[in-house]
């Protein structure tokens, strides 16, 4: 088995004797393919063709495998195979005599493309910084030698998920940022980027809020299944909505209902019992009797994530797994460690074997991770990290990267991130760090930062300084992490001061936007622009792709600045007529800017607008939308 070349930019010219895929800008190999290739084979061929052409200017010819397989002297063959005998998510790259062979596992997934991408990564030094052509860095190679390879690969993690919402079209009354063709291209480019980082899943474990259907199914016949509010309060179930209702964990009758649904599904080896999202935890005496510490304020339990409810959930999970194993001894249940039940168990409480938890932590929660492991849990990492800071360049590159590496080295089973928001020009380097670690867990965070920066050619030192500038600023800001309520940083910083000073929301999902007008001042942004100015000077006119990449990062700052200016007016409780006019004018400018930037992946306008509506972020006004509809003839 080969490993990654220490210098991929040199690997292309050092291969097997006098055998070459491309020599001095001319093809010396052919792609051998069936007359009607499967979608997996066609995608892999397209992947190889595109990047080799970017590298050498050569488009390799394709020959039908039914033709003679004895090519002319000096002409190599490239073959694509599907082998269903390989374990799931396994791929191979092998050199055999004068043939380069890419093999996938033959199932309906992307393993054949992973084989090609492994070659492009380790032998040609291709880097996929963000979706699309500009974000794809392909070093130039007039000559590409046949490498000596014998590599079998498989993603270490059973699940690798970076959730996105780009594939969803706008809802009614949402701005139109993309034409249908632009939208389809953006989806294709994003899906290609995700495949290149081996996003996928071979895990049997299933997560997701499991009881969203229960209110509609059971509320009339079994109201005793559901949480009750504090005695004498005005609150009622369902709170705050049926899909988020909580269960009355002290009532063991819910176990029978869960087991009945599981048995109807065939009593599979894994069953999802993740609680529903939101507030409204049960305050009945029978459930509060499970709590440690005891006698917590019922109003605190009901309304917030600040109660300590881990013990009640552990007792519920343990009770359930004992009953289910009597039916299927191999069963495991999956749930979340989140919100008011995020903290590790107290006073020696342990989980029985067979409980798998999706931990929703901060990115400084190494102690929590180990304490959950000591308590007996198998762990998935299920963070909400990238909801932090709105569209600002929040880049805790080392902090998040090192936590991810820590989890990888401490038996992390899988990774499911909610969500990749599409703020590529400001937060894209963070996406890249985590995605790269999914493929190359042996790399250090510094190596990945250097790799990202190297795609900017002569401007690499300045881009590294640019990332360092925003990482240091992120450390100074010290954002709380969204983890079912705010997980406070070890040391409070500027964000905490602004929340207190301006009485902003305690929720990191909301105050990430609210702090932008105060935190990202002209002075702060000018320092970022100045570093990019230096990068432009270093590059000169040598490489148009590098110039475009620098402009890409700059566009992220320009978009942040206009967003900030709109928010300064939008968050005012009262506006003068002049302020209202300026607000609507600037809002319309922001809408038009997003229409230009969205096809470039600087931001994903439609997904961003949906997030802003959900968080009540006042960026695009009703007047702006009405004018757009009128101009669009809607």
Coordinates of C-alpha atoms in Angstrom, one line a residue:
X1 CA 0.0 0.0 0.0
X2 CA 1.4 3.4 -1.0
X3 CA 1.0 6.5 1.0
X4 CA 0.7 10.1 0.0
X5 CA 3.7 11.6 -1.9
X6 CA 5.6 14.0 0.3
X7 CA 5.8 16.4 -2.7
X8 CA 2.8 15.8 -5.0
X9 CA 3.9 18.5 -7.4
X10 CA 7.0 16.4 -8.2
X11 CA 5.2 13.0 -8.3
X12 CA 3.8 13.6 -11.8
X13 CA 7.2 13.5 -13.4
X14 CA 8.6 10.6 -11.4
X15 CA 7.0 7.3 -12.3
X16 CA 7.7 3.9 -13.8
X17 CA 10.6 4.0 -16.2
X18 CA 9.7 5.5 -19.6
X19 CA 6.0 5.2 -19.1
X20 CA 3.8 8.3 -19.2
X21 CA 0.2 9.3 -19.2
X22 CA 1.2 12.6 -20.8
X23 CA 4.6 13.5 -22.2
X24 CA 5.6 17.0 -23.1
X25 CA 2.0 18.1 -23.5
X26 CA 1.0 15.1 -25.7
X27 CA -1.2 12.1 -24.7
X28 CA 0.7 8.9 -24.1
X29 CA -2.3 6.9 -22.7
X30 CA -5.9 6.1 -23.5
X31 CA -8.9 5.6 -21.3
X32 CA -10.5 2.2 -21.9
X33 CA -14.3 2.3 -21.2
X34 CA -17.4 0.3 -22.0
X35 CA -19.6 1.5 -24.7
X36 CA -22.3 2.4 -22.1
X37 CA -20.5 3.1 -18.9
X38 CA -22.3 3.1 -15.6
X39 CA -22.9 6.5 -14.0
X40 CA -20.1 5.7 -11.5
X41 CA -17.6 4.9 -14.3
X42 CA -18.7 7.9 -16.3
X43 CA -18.3 10.3 -13.3
X44 CA -14.8 8.8 -12.6
X45 CA -13.8 9.3 -16.2
X46 CA -15.1 12.9 -16.2
X47 CA -13.2 13.6 -13.0
X48 CA -9.9 12.3 -14.4
X49 CA -10.3 14.0 -17.8
X50 CA -11.1 17.4 -16.3
X51 CA -8.2 17.5 -14.0
X52 CA -5.6 16.1 -16.4
X53 CA -6.7 18.6 -18.9
X54 CA -6.3 21.4 -16.4
X55 CA -2.9 20.1 -15.5
X56 CA -1.5 19.4 -18.9
X57 CA -3.8 20.8 -21.5
X58 CA -4.3 17.3 -22.8
X59 CA -7.6 15.5 -23.2
X60 CA -6.9 11.8 -23.2
X61 CA -8.7 9.7 -25.9
X62 CA -11.3 7.2 -24.9
X63 CA -11.4 3.8 -26.6
X64 CA -14.1 1.2 -26.4
X65 CA -13.1 -1.8 -24.4
X66 CA -14.6 -4.1 -27.1
X67 CA -11.9 -2.8 -29.4
X68 CA -8.3 -4.2 -29.3
X69 CA -6.9 -3.9 -25.9
X70 CA -3.4 -4.1 -27.2
X71 CA -2.5 -0.4 -27.7
X72 CA 0.4 0.9 -29.8
X73 CA 3.8 0.7 -28.3
X74 CA 4.4 3.3 -25.7
X75 CA 0.6 3.9 -25.2
X76 CA -0.6 3.2 -21.7
X77 CA -4.1 2.2 -20.6
X78 CA -6.3 3.6 -17.9
X79 CA -9.1 1.2 -16.8
X80 CA -12.0 1.7 -14.4
X81 CA -13.5 -1.3 -12.6
X82 CA -16.3 -2.1 -10.2
X83 CA -15.7 -4.9 -7.7
X84 CA -18.7 -5.8 -5.5
X85 CA -16.5 -8.2 -3.5
X86 CA -14.7 -5.2 -2.0
X87 CA -16.0 -4.1 1.4
X88 CA -18.4 -1.2 1.4
X89 CA -16.8 2.2 0.8
X90 CA -13.5 0.6 -0.4
X91 CA -11.5 1.8 -3.4
X92 CA -8.2 0.8 -5.0
X93 CA -5.6 2.5 -7.2
X94 CA -3.1 0.1 -8.8
X95 CA -0.4 0.2 -11.4
X96 CA 0.0 -3.1 -13.3
X97 CA 2.6 -3.2 -16.1
X98 CA 1.5 -0.6 -18.6
X99 CA -2.0 -0.1 -17.0
X100 CA -3.3 2.3 -14.4
X101 CA -6.4 0.7 -12.7
X102 CA -9.0 2.5 -10.7
X103 CA -11.5 0.3 -8.8
X104 CA -14.6 1.0 -6.8
X105 CA -16.7 -1.3 -4.6
X106 CA -19.4 -1.6 -7.3
X107 CA -22.3 -0.2 -5.2
X108 CA -24.3 3.0 -5.8
X109 CA -21.8 5.4 -4.3
X110 CA -18.7 7.4 -5.2
X111 CA -15.9 5.0 -4.4
X112 CA -14.6 4.9 -8.0
X113 CA -14.3 8.7 -8.0
X114 CA -12.6 8.5 -4.6
X115 CA -10.0 6.3 -6.3
X116 CA -9.4 8.9 -9.0
X117 CA -9.3 11.7 -6.4
X118 CA -6.8 9.8 -4.3
X119 CA -4.5 9.8 -7.4
X120 CA -5.2 13.5 -8.1
X121 CA -4.5 14.4 -4.5
X122 CA -1.3 12.4 -3.9
X123 CA 0.2 12.4 -7.4
X124 CA -0.8 15.7 -9.0
X125 CA -1.3 17.9 -5.9
X126 CA -4.9 18.9 -6.8
X127 CA -6.6 20.9 -4.1
X128 CA -10.4 21.6 -3.9
X129 CA -10.7 24.7 -1.8
X130 CA -14.3 25.4 -2.6
X131 CA -16.8 24.3 -5.2
X132 CA -16.3 25.3 -8.8
X133 CA -13.5 26.0 -11.2
X134 CA -11.9 28.9 -9.4
X135 CA -11.8 27.0 -6.1
X136 CA -10.1 24.0 -7.8
X137 CA -6.3 24.3 -7.8
X138 CA -4.5 22.1 -10.3
X139 CA -0.7 22.4 -10.6
X140 CA 0.6 22.5 -14.2
X141 CA 2.3 19.3 -15.5
X142 CA 3.4 19.1 -19.1
X143 CA 4.5 15.6 -18.3
X144 CA 2.6 13.1 -16.2
X145 CA 4.5 9.9 -15.5
X146 CA 2.8 6.6 -14.8
X147 CA 3.0 6.3 -11.0
X148 CA 3.9 3.0 -9.2
X149 CA 0.8 2.5 -7.0
X150 CA -0.8 -0.3 -5.1
X151 CA -3.2 1.4 -2.7
X152 CA -6.4 0.2 -1.0
X153 CA -8.4 2.9 0.8
X154 CA -11.5 3.2 3.0
X155 CA -12.7 6.2 5.0
X156 CA -11.8 5.6 8.7
X157 CA -15.1 7.1 10.0
X158 CA -18.2 5.1 9.3
X159 CA -20.2 8.3 8.7
X160 CA -18.9 11.6 7.2
X161 CA -21.7 14.1 6.8
X162 CA -21.5 17.8 6.0
X163 CA -25.1 18.9 5.8
X164 CA -26.0 21.5 3.2
X165 CA -29.2 23.2 2.1
X166 CA -28.1 24.3 -1.3
X167 CA -30.2 21.7 -3.2
X168 CA -33.4 23.3 -1.9
X169 CA -35.0 26.0 -4.0
X170 CA -36.3 29.2 -2.5
X171 CA -39.6 29.2 -0.5
X172 CA -42.5 31.4 -1.5
X173 CA -41.6 35.1 -1.2
X174 CA -37.9 34.3 -1.0
X175 CA -35.5 36.3 -3.2
X176 CA -34.5 34.7 -6.5
X177 CA -30.7 34.5 -6.4
X178 CA -30.2 32.0 -9.2
X179 CA -31.6 31.0 -12.5
X180 CA -32.6 27.3 -12.8
X181 CA -29.4 26.6 -14.8
X182 CA -27.2 28.4 -12.3
X183 CA -28.9 26.6 -9.4
X184 CA -28.4 23.2 -11.1
X185 CA -24.7 24.0 -11.8
X186 CA -24.2 25.2 -8.2
X187 CA -25.7 22.0 -6.9
X188 CA -23.5 19.8 -9.1
X189 CA -20.4 21.7 -8.2
X190 CA -21.2 21.4 -4.5
X191 CA -22.0 17.7 -4.7
X192 CA -18.7 17.2 -6.6
X193 CA -16.8 19.0 -3.8
X194 CA -18.5 16.8 -1.1
X195 CA -17.6 13.6 -3.0
X196 CA -14.0 14.7 -3.3
X197 CA -13.9 14.7 0.5
X198 CA -15.5 11.2 0.8
X199 CA -18.7 12.4 2.3
X200 CA -20.8 9.3 2.8
X201 CA -22.2 6.7 5.3
X202 CA -21.8 3.0 5.9
X203 CA -22.9 3.2 9.5
X204 CA -25.9 1.3 10.7
X205 CA -26.5 4.0 13.4
X206 CA -29.4 6.4 12.7
X207 CA -29.9 9.8 14.3
X208 CA -32.4 12.6 14.1
X209 CA -35.2 13.8 16.3
X210 CA -37.1 10.6 16.6
X211 CA -40.5 11.6 18.1
X212 CA -41.7 14.4 15.9
X213 CA -44.7 12.2 14.8
X214 CA -45.7 11.2 18.3
X215 CA -48.0 14.1 19.2
X216 CA -50.2 13.5 16.1
X217 CA -50.2 9.8 16.7
X218 CA -50.7 9.5 20.5
X219 CA -51.8 12.8 22.0
X220 CA -55.5 12.0 22.1
X221 CA -55.2 8.4 23.3
X222 CA -52.1 8.6 25.4
X223 CA -51.6 12.2 26.7
X224 CA -49.7 10.6 29.6
X225 CA -46.8 9.9 27.2
X226 CA -45.9 13.6 27.0
X227 CA -44.1 16.2 29.1
X228 CA -46.2 18.5 31.3
X229 CA -45.4 22.1 32.1
X230 CA -44.8 23.4 35.7
X231 CA -47.9 23.3 37.9
X232 CA -49.9 26.4 37.7
X233 CA -48.1 27.8 34.6
X234 CA -49.8 29.2 31.5
X235 CA -47.8 26.8 29.2
X236 CA -49.5 23.9 27.6
X237 CA -48.4 21.0 25.3
X238 CA -47.5 20.9 22.6
X239 CA -44.7 23.4 23.4
X240 CA -43.5 25.2 21.5
X241 CA -44.9 23.0 18.5
X242 CA -46.0 19.4 18.0
X243 CA -42.7 18.4 16.3
X244 CA -40.7 19.4 19.3
X245 CA -42.8 17.9 22.1
X246 CA -40.9 16.0 24.8
X247 CA -41.7 12.7 26.5
X248 CA -42.6 11.9 30.1
X249 CA -39.6 9.8 30.7
X250 CA -40.7 8.7 34.1
X251 CA -43.7 6.9 32.6
X252 CA -42.5 3.5 31.5
X253 CA -45.5 3.1 29.2
X254 CA -43.5 5.1 26.6
X255 CA -41.0 2.2 26.5
X256 CA -43.8 -0.1 25.4
X257 CA -44.8 2.3 22.6
X258 CA -41.2 2.7 21.4
X259 CA -40.6 -1.1 21.5
X260 CA -43.8 -1.7 19.6
X261 CA -42.7 0.7 16.8
X262 CA -39.3 -1.0 16.8
X263 CA -40.8 -4.5 16.5
X264 CA -43.1 -3.3 13.7
X265 CA -39.9 -2.3 11.8
X266 CA -38.5 -5.8 12.3
X267 CA -36.6 -5.2 15.5
X268 CA -33.4 -4.0 13.7
X269 CA -30.0 -3.9 15.3
X270 CA -30.2 -0.1 15.7
X271 CA -33.0 2.1 16.8
X272 CA -33.1 5.9 17.0
X273 CA -34.4 7.4 20.2
X274 CA -33.1 10.9 19.9
X275 CA -35.3 13.4 21.8
X276 CA -37.0 16.1 19.9
X277 CA -35.4 19.5 19.6
X278 CA -36.3 22.7 21.6
X279 CA -37.5 23.4 25.1
X280 CA -40.5 22.0 27.0
X281 CA -38.8 19.2 29.1
X282 CA -41.1 17.3 31.5
X283 CA -41.7 18.7 34.9
X284 CA -43.9 15.9 36.3
X285 CA -42.9 14.4 39.7
X286 CA -42.4 11.0 38.2
X287 CA -39.8 12.3 35.8
X288 CA -38.1 14.8 38.1
X289 CA -37.6 11.8 40.5
X290 CA -35.0 10.6 37.9
X291 CA -32.9 13.8 38.1
X292 CA -29.5 14.4 39.6
X293 CA -29.2 17.0 41.0
X294 CA -32.7 16.7 42.4
X295 CA -35.3 19.4 43.1
X296 CA -34.3 21.7 40.2
X297 CA -36.6 24.6 39.4
X298 CA -39.5 23.3 37.2
X299 CA -39.5 26.6 35.3
X300 CA -35.8 26.2 34.5
X301 CA -36.4 22.6 33.3
X302 CA -39.4 23.6 31.1
X303 CA -38.1 26.7 29.4
X304 CA -34.3 26.5 29.1
X305 CA -31.4 24.3 28.3
X306 CA -29.7 25.3 31.5
X307 CA -31.2 22.5 33.7
X308 CA -29.1 19.4 34.2
X309 CA -31.2 16.6 32.8
X310 CA -28.5 14.1 31.7
X311 CA -29.3 11.6 34.5
X312 CA -32.9 11.3 33.6
X313 CA -32.0 10.4 30.0
X314 CA -29.3 7.9 31.1
X315 CA -31.9 6.1 33.3
X316 CA -34.3 6.1 30.4
X317 CA -31.8 4.8 27.9
X318 CA -30.6 2.1 30.3
X319 CA -34.2 1.0 31.1
X320 CA -35.0 0.8 27.4
X321 CA -31.9 -1.1 26.2
X322 CA -32.5 -3.8 28.9
X323 CA -36.0 -4.4 27.6
X324 CA -35.0 -4.3 23.9
X325 CA -32.0 -6.8 24.3
X326 CA -34.5 -9.4 25.6
X327 CA -36.0 -9.3 22.1
X328 CA -32.8 -8.7 20.1
X329 CA -29.5 -9.2 22.0
X330 CA -27.6 -7.4 19.3
X331 CA -29.7 -4.2 19.4
X332 CA -28.1 -0.8 20.0
X333 CA -29.9 2.5 20.5
X334 CA -28.7 5.9 19.3
X335 CA -29.5 9.2 20.8
X336 CA -28.1 12.7 21.3
X337 CA -26.1 14.3 24.1
X338 CA -27.4 17.7 23.6
X339 CA -29.1 20.8 25.2
X340 CA -30.0 20.2 28.8
X341 CA -28.6 16.6 28.6
X342 CA -25.3 17.6 26.9
X343 CA -23.1 17.4 30.0
X344 CA -21.5 14.1 31.1
X345 CA -23.2 12.1 33.8
X346 CA -22.5 12.9 37.5
X347 CA -21.7 10.8 40.5
X348 CA -20.5 7.7 38.7
X349 CA -23.6 7.2 36.5
X350 CA -22.9 4.8 33.7
X351 CA -24.5 3.7 30.4
X352 CA -25.2 0.1 29.8
X353 CA -23.6 -1.5 26.7
X354 CA -25.4 -0.8 23.4
X355 CA -25.9 3.0 23.7
X356 CA -24.4 5.2 20.9
X357 CA -24.6 9.0 21.4
X358 CA -24.2 11.9 19.0
X359 CA -22.3 14.4 21.0
X360 CA -23.2 18.0 20.3
X361 CA -20.4 19.9 22.0
X362 CA -18.4 23.0 21.9
X363 CA -15.0 22.7 20.3
X364 CA -13.2 22.9 23.6
X365 CA -15.0 19.9 25.1
X366 CA -12.3 17.3 25.2
X367 CA -13.0 16.6 28.9
X368 CA -16.7 16.1 28.1
X369 CA -15.8 13.6 25.4
X370 CA -13.6 11.5 27.6
X371 CA -16.1 11.6 30.5
X372 CA -18.9 10.3 28.2
X373 CA -16.5 7.6 27.0
X374 CA -15.6 6.6 30.6
X375 CA -19.4 6.4 31.3
X376 CA -19.7 3.7 28.6
X377 CA -21.0 5.6 25.5
X378 CA -19.9 5.1 21.9
X379 CA -19.6 8.6 20.3
X380 CA -20.5 10.3 17.1
X381 CA -19.5 14.0 16.7
X382 CA -22.6 16.0 15.8
X383 CA -21.6 19.7 16.1
X384 CA -23.5 22.9 15.3
X385 CA -20.2 24.8 15.1
X386 CA -20.8 26.5 11.7
X387 CA -23.9 28.3 12.8
X388 CA -21.5 30.7 14.7
X389 CA -21.0 34.3 13.7
X390 CA -23.4 34.8 10.8
X391 CA -21.5 35.6 7.6
X392 CA -18.4 36.9 9.4
X393 CA -14.9 35.3 9.0
X394 CA -15.2 33.2 12.2
X395 CA -12.1 30.9 11.8
X396 CA -11.1 28.9 14.9
X397 CA -9.0 26.8 12.6
X398 CA -6.8 25.2 15.2
X399 CA -9.4 25.0 17.9
X400 CA -11.9 23.1 15.8
X401 CA -9.3 21.1 13.8
X402 CA -7.5 20.0 17.0
X403 CA -10.8 19.0 18.6
X404 CA -11.7 17.0 15.5
X405 CA -8.3 15.2 15.6
X406 CA -8.8 14.6 19.3
X407 CA -12.1 12.9 18.7
X408 CA -10.6 10.9 15.8
X409 CA -7.9 9.6 18.2
X410 CA -10.5 8.8 20.9
X411 CA -12.7 6.3 19.0
X412 CA -15.0 8.7 17.2
X413 CA -17.4 6.5 15.1
X414 CA -18.7 9.1 12.8
X415 CA -19.1 12.8 12.1
X416 CA -22.3 14.7 11.2
X417 CA -22.0 18.5 11.0
X418 CA -25.1 20.7 11.0
X419 CA -24.4 22.7 8.8
X420 CA -22.1 23.8 6.0
X421 CA -23.8 27.2 5.5
X422 CA -22.1 28.2 2.3
X423 CA -20.2 31.2 3.6
X424 CA -17.2 30.0 1.5
X425 CA -15.4 33.3 1.2
X426 CA -15.3 34.0 4.9
X427 CA -15.7 30.6 6.6
X428 CA -14.6 28.3 3.8
X429 CA -11.1 27.6 5.2
X430 CA -12.8 26.1 8.2
X431 CA -14.9 23.8 6.0
X432 CA -11.7 22.8 4.3
X433 CA -9.8 21.9 7.5
X434 CA -12.5 19.6 8.7
X435 CA -13.2 18.1 5.3
X436 CA -9.5 17.4 4.7
X437 CA -9.2 15.7 8.1
X438 CA -12.0 13.3 7.1
X439 CA -9.8 12.2 4.1
X440 CA -6.3 12.6 5.6
X441 CA -6.6 12.3 9.4
X442 CA -2.8 12.0 9.7
X443 CA -2.4 15.7 8.6
X444 CA -1.8 18.4 11.1
X445 CA -3.9 21.6 11.1
X446 CA -0.8 23.6 10.2
X447 CA -0.2 21.3 7.2
X448 CA -3.7 21.8 6.0
X449 CA -3.5 25.6 6.4
X450 CA -0.2 25.6 4.4
X451 CA -1.9 23.4 1.7
X452 CA -4.8 25.8 1.4
X453 CA -2.5 28.8 1.2
X454 CA -0.3 27.2 -1.4
X455 CA -3.1 27.3 -3.9
X456 CA -2.5 31.1 -4.0
X457 CA 0.9 30.7 -5.5
X458 CA 3.3 33.6 -4.8
X459 CA 0.7 35.0 -2.5
X460 CA 0.7 32.0 -0.2
X461 CA 2.6 33.8 2.7
X462 CA 0.0 36.6 2.6
X463 CA -2.9 34.3 2.5
X464 CA -1.5 32.4 5.5
X465 CA -1.2 35.8 7.3
X466 CA -4.8 36.6 6.3
X467 CA -6.1 33.3 7.8
X468 CA -4.0 34.0 10.9
X469 CA -5.4 37.5 11.3
X470 CA -9.0 36.2 11.3
X471 CA -8.1 33.3 13.5
X472 CA -6.6 35.6 16.1
X473 CA -9.6 37.9 15.8
X474 CA -11.9 34.9 16.4
X475 CA -9.9 34.0 19.5
X476 CA -10.3 37.6 20.8
X477 CA -14.0 37.6 20.0
X478 CA -14.5 34.3 21.9
X479 CA -17.9 33.3 20.4
X480 CA -20.0 30.9 22.5
X481 CA -20.7 27.7 20.6
X482 CA -24.2 26.6 19.7
X483 CA -24.8 23.3 21.4
X484 CA -28.5 23.3 22.3
X485 CA -28.0 26.6 24.2
X486 CA -24.8 28.5 24.5
X487 CA -21.6 26.6 25.4
X488 CA -19.5 29.4 26.9
X489 CA -15.8 29.7 26.0
X490 CA -13.2 29.1 28.7
X491 CA -12.3 32.7 28.6
X492 CA -15.0 35.3 27.8
X493 CA -14.1 37.9 25.1
X494 CA -15.5 40.7 22.9
X495 CA -18.7 38.9 22.1
X496 CA -19.6 38.4 25.7
X497 CA -18.9 42.1 26.4
X498 CA -21.2 43.1 23.5
X499 CA -24.0 40.8 24.6
X500 CA -23.9 42.4 28.1
X501 CA -23.4 45.9 26.9
X502 CA -26.1 46.0 24.3
X503 CA -28.5 43.4 25.9
X504 CA -28.3 41.1 22.9
X505 CA -29.8 37.6 22.7
X506 CA -28.2 34.9 24.8
X507 CA -28.5 32.4 21.9
X508 CA -25.5 32.0 19.7
X509 CA -27.8 31.3 16.8
X510 CA -29.1 34.9 17.1
X511 CA -26.3 37.0 18.6
X512 CA -23.9 35.9 15.9
X513 CA -25.7 38.3 13.6
X514 CA -26.4 40.9 16.2
X515 CA -22.8 41.5 17.1
X516 CA -21.7 42.1 13.5
X517 CA -22.4 45.9 13.5
X518 CA -20.3 46.3 16.7
X519 CA -17.5 43.8 16.1
X520 CA -16.6 44.2 12.4
X521 CA -15.7 47.8 12.3
X522 CA -14.1 49.7 9.4
X523 CA -10.8 49.4 11.1
X524 CA -11.1 45.6 11.6
X525 CA -12.1 45.1 7.9
X526 CA -9.4 47.4 6.6
X527 CA -6.7 45.3 8.1
X528 CA -8.1 42.3 6.3
X529 CA -8.3 44.2 3.0
X530 CA -4.7 45.4 3.5
X531 CA -3.4 41.8 3.7
X532 CA -5.3 41.0 0.5
X533 CA -3.8 44.1 -1.2
X534 CA -0.3 42.7 -0.3
X535 CA -1.4 39.3 -1.8
X536 CA -2.4 41.0 -5.1
X537 CA 0.9 42.8 -5.2
X538 CA 2.8 39.6 -4.7
X539 CA 1.0 37.8 -7.5
X540 CA 1.2 40.6 -10.0
X541 CA -0.3 39.3 -13.3
X542 CA 1.2 35.8 -13.2
X543 CA -1.9 33.7 -12.6
X544 CA -5.5 34.6 -13.3
X545 CA -6.9 31.8 -11.1
X546 CA -4.8 33.1 -8.1
X547 CA -6.1 36.7 -8.8
X548 CA -9.6 35.4 -8.9
X549 CA -9.1 33.5 -5.6
X550 CA -7.9 36.6 -3.9
X551 CA -10.9 38.5 -5.2
X552 CA -13.1 35.7 -3.9
X553 CA -11.8 36.3 -0.4
X554 CA -12.2 40.0 -0.8
X555 CA -15.8 39.6 -2.0
X556 CA -16.5 37.9 1.3
X557 CA -15.4 41.0 3.2
X558 CA -17.2 43.4 0.9
X559 CA -20.4 41.3 1.4
X560 CA -19.8 41.3 5.2
X561 CA -19.4 45.1 5.2
X562 CA -22.7 45.7 3.3
X563 CA -24.5 43.2 5.5
X564 CA -23.2 45.0 8.6
X565 CA -24.4 48.3 7.3
X566 CA -27.9 46.9 6.6
X567 CA -28.0 45.3 10.1
X568 CA -27.0 48.6 11.8
X569 CA -30.3 50.0 10.5
X570 CA -32.3 46.9 10.5
X571 CA -31.9 46.2 14.2
X572 CA -33.0 49.7 15.2
X573 CA -36.3 49.6 17.1
X574 CA -37.3 52.9 15.5
X575 CA -36.1 54.5 12.4
X576 CA -36.5 58.1 11.1
X577 CA -37.9 58.5 7.6
X578 CA -34.4 59.1 6.4
X579 CA -33.1 56.0 8.1
X580 CA -35.9 53.9 6.7
X581 CA -35.1 55.1 3.2
X582 CA -31.5 54.3 3.6
X583 CA -32.3 50.9 5.1
X584 CA -34.4 50.0 2.1
X585 CA -31.8 51.3 -0.4
X586 CA -29.0 49.4 1.3
X587 CA -31.1 46.3 1.6
X588 CA -31.8 46.4 -2.2
X589 CA -28.1 46.8 -2.8
X590 CA -27.4 43.7 -0.6
X591 CA -30.0 41.7 -2.6
X592 CA -28.3 42.6 -5.9
X593 CA -24.9 41.8 -4.5
X594 CA -26.0 38.4 -3.4
X595 CA -27.4 37.7 -6.8
X596 CA -23.9 38.3 -8.3
X597 CA -22.0 36.5 -5.6
X598 CA -24.2 33.4 -5.3
X599 CA -23.2 31.7 -8.6
X600 CA -19.6 32.2 -7.6
X601 CA -20.1 30.4 -4.3
X602 CA -18.9 33.4 -2.3
X603 CA -22.1 32.9 -0.4
X604 CA -25.2 30.8 -1.1
X605 CA -27.8 33.5 -1.2
X606 CA -31.0 31.4 -1.0
X607 CA -29.7 29.2 1.9
X608 CA -28.4 32.4 3.6
X609 CA -31.7 34.1 3.3
X610 CA -33.5 31.1 4.7
X611 CA -31.2 31.1 7.7
X612 CA -31.8 34.9 8.2
X613 CA -35.5 34.4 8.1
X614 CA -35.3 31.7 10.7
X615 CA -33.1 33.8 13.0
X616 CA -35.1 37.0 12.4
X617 CA -32.2 38.8 10.8
X618 CA -33.4 42.0 9.2
X619 CA -31.4 42.0 6.0
X620 CA -33.9 42.0 3.2
X621 CA -37.1 44.1 3.7
X622 CA -40.6 43.3 2.5
X623 CA -40.4 46.4 0.3
X624 CA -37.3 45.0 -1.4
X625 CA -39.0 41.7 -2.0
X626 CA -42.1 43.4 -3.3
X627 CA -40.0 45.4 -5.8
X628 CA -38.2 42.2 -6.9
X629 CA -41.5 40.4 -7.5
X630 CA -42.8 43.3 -9.5
X631 CA -39.6 43.5 -11.6
X632 CA -39.6 39.7 -12.1
X633 CA -43.3 39.6 -13.1
X634 CA -44.2 37.3 -10.2

